[in-house]
Amino acid sequence: MRIHKILVIALLLVTSLNASAQSIWTIGPMLHVNFGGGQKKSVSFAIETAYWNVNKWPYSVDFGIEFDRKKTRFYSEFQTGIGVAGISAGPVFQVGKGSGAKLGLQVTSWVNYYLGFDYRMIFLRNEKRMGVGTYVKVPIATHGLESSSSGHSHWDSDWD
């Protein structure tokens, strides 16, 4: 019963956010368990930021840096979704001791609002890795918020 209340609140927040803003930035930490590609399982930590345009058709671009044992990945993905679920794909650049530099493709599917879960595949030269992860994102509306008819805020209209 408690999870139902949380889902209803999250749905209301998504609806109100879509109704009041046209663009949103999100930022937050990510934690992944990576496997496949003939390598040992590893746990990686990332920080990711994304820009969402939610006017009419929602689309986004994200940027992240991820630390995985002796490797660092830089990535960017183009995303689309319905607010609580979506898909994304884009380039990934990995550098590391012993493995050199590799350029590849990262494809991700996710479900979220503030707390999210994802499944991703990373295709690098002669290597295919998969990962499951969780993350927390903090949304920040950047423009398109409702304002007065004169086009600017009157938070101080009773100041004098």
mmCIF file of C-alpha atoms in Angstrom:
data_model
loop_
_atom_site.group_PDB
_atom_site.id
_atom_site.type_symbol
_atom_site.label_atom_id
_atom_site.label_comp_id
_atom_site.label_asym_id
_atom_site.label_seq_id
_atom_site.Cartn_x
_atom_site.Cartn_y
_atom_site.Cartn_z
ATOM 1 C CA MET A 1 0.000 0.000 0.000
ATOM 2 C CA ARG A 2 2.828 2.427 0.809
ATOM 3 C CA ILE A 3 4.470 1.946 -2.617
ATOM 4 C CA HIS A 4 1.161 2.884 -4.265
ATOM 5 C CA LYS A 5 1.134 6.201 -2.396
ATOM 6 C CA ILE A 6 4.712 6.911 -3.474
ATOM 7 C CA LEU A 7 3.872 6.107 -7.113
ATOM 8 C CA VAL A 8 0.810 8.380 -7.046
ATOM 9 C CA ILE A 9 2.852 11.236 -5.559
ATOM 10 C CA ALA A 10 5.583 10.704 -8.158
ATOM 11 C CA LEU A 11 2.997 10.726 -10.955
ATOM 12 C CA LEU A 12 1.522 13.980 -9.648
ATOM 13 C CA LEU A 13 4.985 15.538 -9.474
ATOM 14 C CA VAL A 14 5.767 14.453 -13.050
ATOM 15 C CA THR A 15 2.469 15.893 -14.266
ATOM 16 C CA SER A 16 2.930 19.206 -12.467
ATOM 17 C CA LEU A 17 6.546 19.506 -13.622
ATOM 18 C CA ASN A 18 5.554 18.906 -17.245
ATOM 19 C CA ALA A 19 2.752 21.439 -16.964
ATOM 20 C CA SER A 20 4.906 24.230 -15.570
ATOM 21 C CA ALA A 21 8.294 23.944 -17.262
ATOM 22 C CA GLN A 22 9.594 23.575 -20.780
ATOM 23 C CA SER A 23 13.200 22.725 -19.979
ATOM 24 C CA ILE A 24 14.711 20.927 -17.023
ATOM 25 C CA TRP A 25 18.243 20.109 -15.945
ATOM 26 C CA THR A 26 18.855 17.023 -13.821
ATOM 27 C CA ILE A 27 21.997 15.952 -12.005
ATOM 28 C CA GLY A 28 22.877 13.077 -9.749
ATOM 29 C CA PRO A 29 25.080 10.106 -8.851
ATOM 30 C CA MET A 30 24.859 6.670 -10.466
ATOM 31 C CA LEU A 31 26.007 3.232 -9.311
ATOM 32 C CA HIS A 32 26.333 0.305 -11.753
ATOM 33 C CA VAL A 33 27.254 -3.352 -11.625
ATOM 34 C CA ASN A 34 29.006 -4.126 -14.928
ATOM 35 C CA PHE A 35 29.449 -7.593 -16.400
ATOM 36 C CA GLY A 36 30.152 -9.438 -19.653
ATOM 37 C CA GLY A 37 32.846 -8.996 -22.254
ATOM 38 C CA GLY A 38 35.012 -11.698 -20.732
ATOM 39 C CA GLN A 39 35.869 -9.463 -17.779
ATOM 40 C CA LYS A 40 35.176 -9.741 -14.069
ATOM 41 C CA LYS A 41 32.117 -8.046 -12.633
ATOM 42 C CA SER A 42 32.848 -4.534 -11.480
ATOM 43 C CA VAL A 43 31.065 -1.760 -9.642
ATOM 44 C CA SER A 44 31.312 1.733 -11.098
ATOM 45 C CA PHE A 45 30.354 5.179 -9.833
ATOM 46 C CA ALA A 46 29.288 8.047 -12.104
ATOM 47 C CA ILE A 47 27.980 11.565 -11.972
ATOM 48 C CA GLU A 48 25.551 12.501 -14.733
ATOM 49 C CA THR A 49 23.756 15.641 -15.804
ATOM 50 C CA ALA A 50 21.018 15.919 -18.409
ATOM 51 C CA TYR A 51 19.100 18.630 -20.195
ATOM 52 C CA TRP A 52 15.431 17.817 -20.910
ATOM 53 C CA ASN A 53 13.136 19.729 -23.248
ATOM 54 C CA VAL A 54 9.642 18.671 -22.214
ATOM 55 C CA ASN A 55 7.716 20.980 -24.534
ATOM 56 C CA LYS A 56 5.480 18.737 -26.698
ATOM 57 C CA TRP A 57 7.808 15.758 -27.448
ATOM 58 C CA PRO A 58 10.274 15.081 -24.580
ATOM 59 C CA TYR A 59 13.892 14.780 -25.642
ATOM 60 C CA SER A 60 17.165 15.081 -23.799
ATOM 61 C CA VAL A 61 20.913 14.923 -23.967
ATOM 62 C CA ASP A 62 23.002 13.750 -21.032
ATOM 63 C CA PHE A 63 26.670 13.908 -20.145
ATOM 64 C CA GLY A 64 28.456 11.698 -17.656
ATOM 65 C CA ILE A 65 31.780 10.641 -16.257
ATOM 66 C CA GLU A 66 32.094 7.157 -14.781
ATOM 67 C CA PHE A 67 34.850 5.574 -12.709
ATOM 68 C CA ASP A 68 35.229 1.776 -12.981
ATOM 69 C CA ARG A 69 38.321 0.158 -11.392
ATOM 70 C CA LYS A 70 41.248 1.300 -13.547
ATOM 71 C CA LYS A 71 38.988 2.741 -16.266
ATOM 72 C CA THR A 72 37.240 6.045 -16.759
ATOM 73 C CA ARG A 73 34.363 6.502 -19.200
ATOM 74 C CA PHE A 74 33.073 9.752 -20.658
ATOM 75 C CA TYR A 75 29.697 9.514 -22.361
ATOM 76 C CA SER A 76 26.835 11.454 -23.831
ATOM 77 C CA GLU A 77 23.467 10.058 -24.868
ATOM 78 C CA PHE A 78 20.458 11.352 -26.731
ATOM 79 C CA GLN A 79 17.317 10.357 -24.809
ATOM 80 C CA THR A 80 13.575 10.257 -25.130
ATOM 81 C CA GLY A 81 10.909 8.990 -22.798
ATOM 82 C CA ILE A 82 7.615 9.587 -21.121
ATOM 83 C CA GLY A 83 9.018 10.988 -17.882
ATOM 84 C CA VAL A 84 9.105 7.740 -15.943
ATOM 85 C CA ALA A 85 10.618 5.459 -18.608
ATOM 86 C CA GLY A 86 12.725 5.864 -21.701
ATOM 87 C CA ILE A 87 15.631 4.900 -23.910
ATOM 88 C CA SER A 88 18.907 6.553 -24.803
ATOM 89 C CA ALA A 89 21.983 5.992 -26.961
ATOM 90 C CA GLY A 90 25.223 7.794 -27.684
ATOM 91 C CA PRO A 91 29.009 7.743 -27.835
ATOM 92 C CA VAL A 92 31.224 6.529 -25.013
ATOM 93 C CA PHE A 93 34.968 7.095 -24.677
ATOM 94 C CA GLN A 94 36.871 4.837 -22.273
ATOM 95 C CA VAL A 95 40.456 5.278 -21.085
ATOM 96 C CA GLY A 96 42.293 2.993 -18.729
ATOM 97 C CA LYS A 97 45.532 1.432 -17.617
ATOM 98 C CA GLY A 98 46.400 -1.547 -19.753
ATOM 99 C CA SER A 99 43.415 -1.177 -22.061
ATOM 100 C CA GLY A 100 44.266 2.139 -23.705
ATOM 101 C CA ALA A 101 41.647 4.397 -25.215
ATOM 102 C CA LYS A 102 38.483 3.017 -26.812
ATOM 103 C CA LEU A 103 35.575 4.731 -28.534
ATOM 104 C CA GLY A 104 32.203 3.020 -28.668
ATOM 105 C CA LEU A 105 28.443 3.163 -28.279
ATOM 106 C CA GLN A 106 26.324 3.058 -25.121
ATOM 107 C CA VAL A 107 22.617 2.098 -25.244
ATOM 108 C CA THR A 108 20.431 2.405 -22.138
ATOM 109 C CA SER A 109 16.831 1.749 -21.103
ATOM 110 C CA TRP A 110 15.588 3.213 -17.823
ATOM 111 C CA VAL A 111 12.672 3.727 -15.452
ATOM 112 C CA ASN A 112 12.728 6.551 -12.933
ATOM 113 C CA TYR A 113 11.623 9.748 -11.482
ATOM 114 C CA TYR A 114 13.884 10.911 -8.663
ATOM 115 C CA LEU A 115 15.145 7.371 -8.067
ATOM 116 C CA GLY A 116 15.864 5.318 -11.157
ATOM 117 C CA PHE A 117 17.016 1.970 -12.432
ATOM 118 C CA ASP A 118 18.629 1.214 -15.758
ATOM 119 C CA TYR A 119 19.989 -1.524 -17.973
ATOM 120 C CA ARG A 120 22.692 -0.649 -20.451
ATOM 121 C CA MET A 121 24.986 -2.139 -23.035
ATOM 122 C CA ILE A 122 28.382 -0.701 -23.915
ATOM 123 C CA PHE A 123 29.924 -1.661 -27.244
ATOM 124 C CA LEU A 124 33.653 -0.957 -27.431
ATOM 125 C CA ARG A 125 36.301 -2.287 -29.803
ATOM 126 C CA ASN A 126 36.168 -6.112 -29.411
ATOM 127 C CA GLU A 127 34.182 -5.778 -26.200
ATOM 128 C CA LYS A 128 30.521 -5.827 -25.157
ATOM 129 C CA ARG A 129 29.721 -4.982 -21.542
ATOM 130 C CA MET A 130 26.344 -4.849 -19.827
ATOM 131 C CA GLY A 131 25.323 -3.183 -16.629
ATOM 132 C CA VAL A 132 22.446 -2.702 -14.263
ATOM 133 C CA GLY A 133 22.330 0.348 -12.098
ATOM 134 C CA THR A 134 20.524 2.735 -9.877
ATOM 135 C CA TYR A 135 20.675 6.484 -9.603
ATOM 136 C CA VAL A 136 19.162 9.557 -8.005
ATOM 137 C CA LYS A 137 18.385 12.664 -10.053
ATOM 138 C CA VAL A 138 17.509 16.131 -8.822
ATOM 139 C CA PRO A 139 15.407 18.102 -11.352
ATOM 140 C CA ILE A 140 15.753 21.868 -11.716
ATOM 141 C CA ALA A 141 13.296 23.825 -13.914
ATOM 142 C CA THR A 142 15.235 26.391 -15.943
ATOM 143 C CA HIS A 143 12.603 28.307 -17.913
ATOM 144 C CA GLY A 144 9.007 28.235 -18.979
ATOM 145 C CA LEU A 145 7.714 28.553 -15.433
ATOM 146 C CA GLU A 146 4.375 30.262 -15.050
ATOM 147 C CA SER A 147 4.711 34.006 -14.575
ATOM 148 C CA SER A 148 2.495 37.073 -14.359
ATOM 149 C CA SER A 149 0.899 38.640 -17.439
ATOM 150 C CA SER A 150 3.585 41.353 -17.610
ATOM 151 C CA GLY A 151 6.237 38.728 -18.264
ATOM 152 C CA HIS A 152 8.244 39.094 -15.057
ATOM 153 C CA SER A 153 7.939 37.955 -11.479
ATOM 154 C CA HIS A 154 6.279 40.048 -8.798
ATOM 155 C CA TRP A 155 7.548 38.275 -5.711
ATOM 156 C CA ASP A 156 8.234 41.699 -4.188
ATOM 157 C CA SER A 157 5.031 43.475 -5.310
ATOM 158 C CA ASP A 158 4.057 44.397 -1.731
ATOM 159 C CA TRP A 159 7.573 45.473 -0.729
ATOM 160 C CA ASP A 160 6.806 49.213 -0.500
#
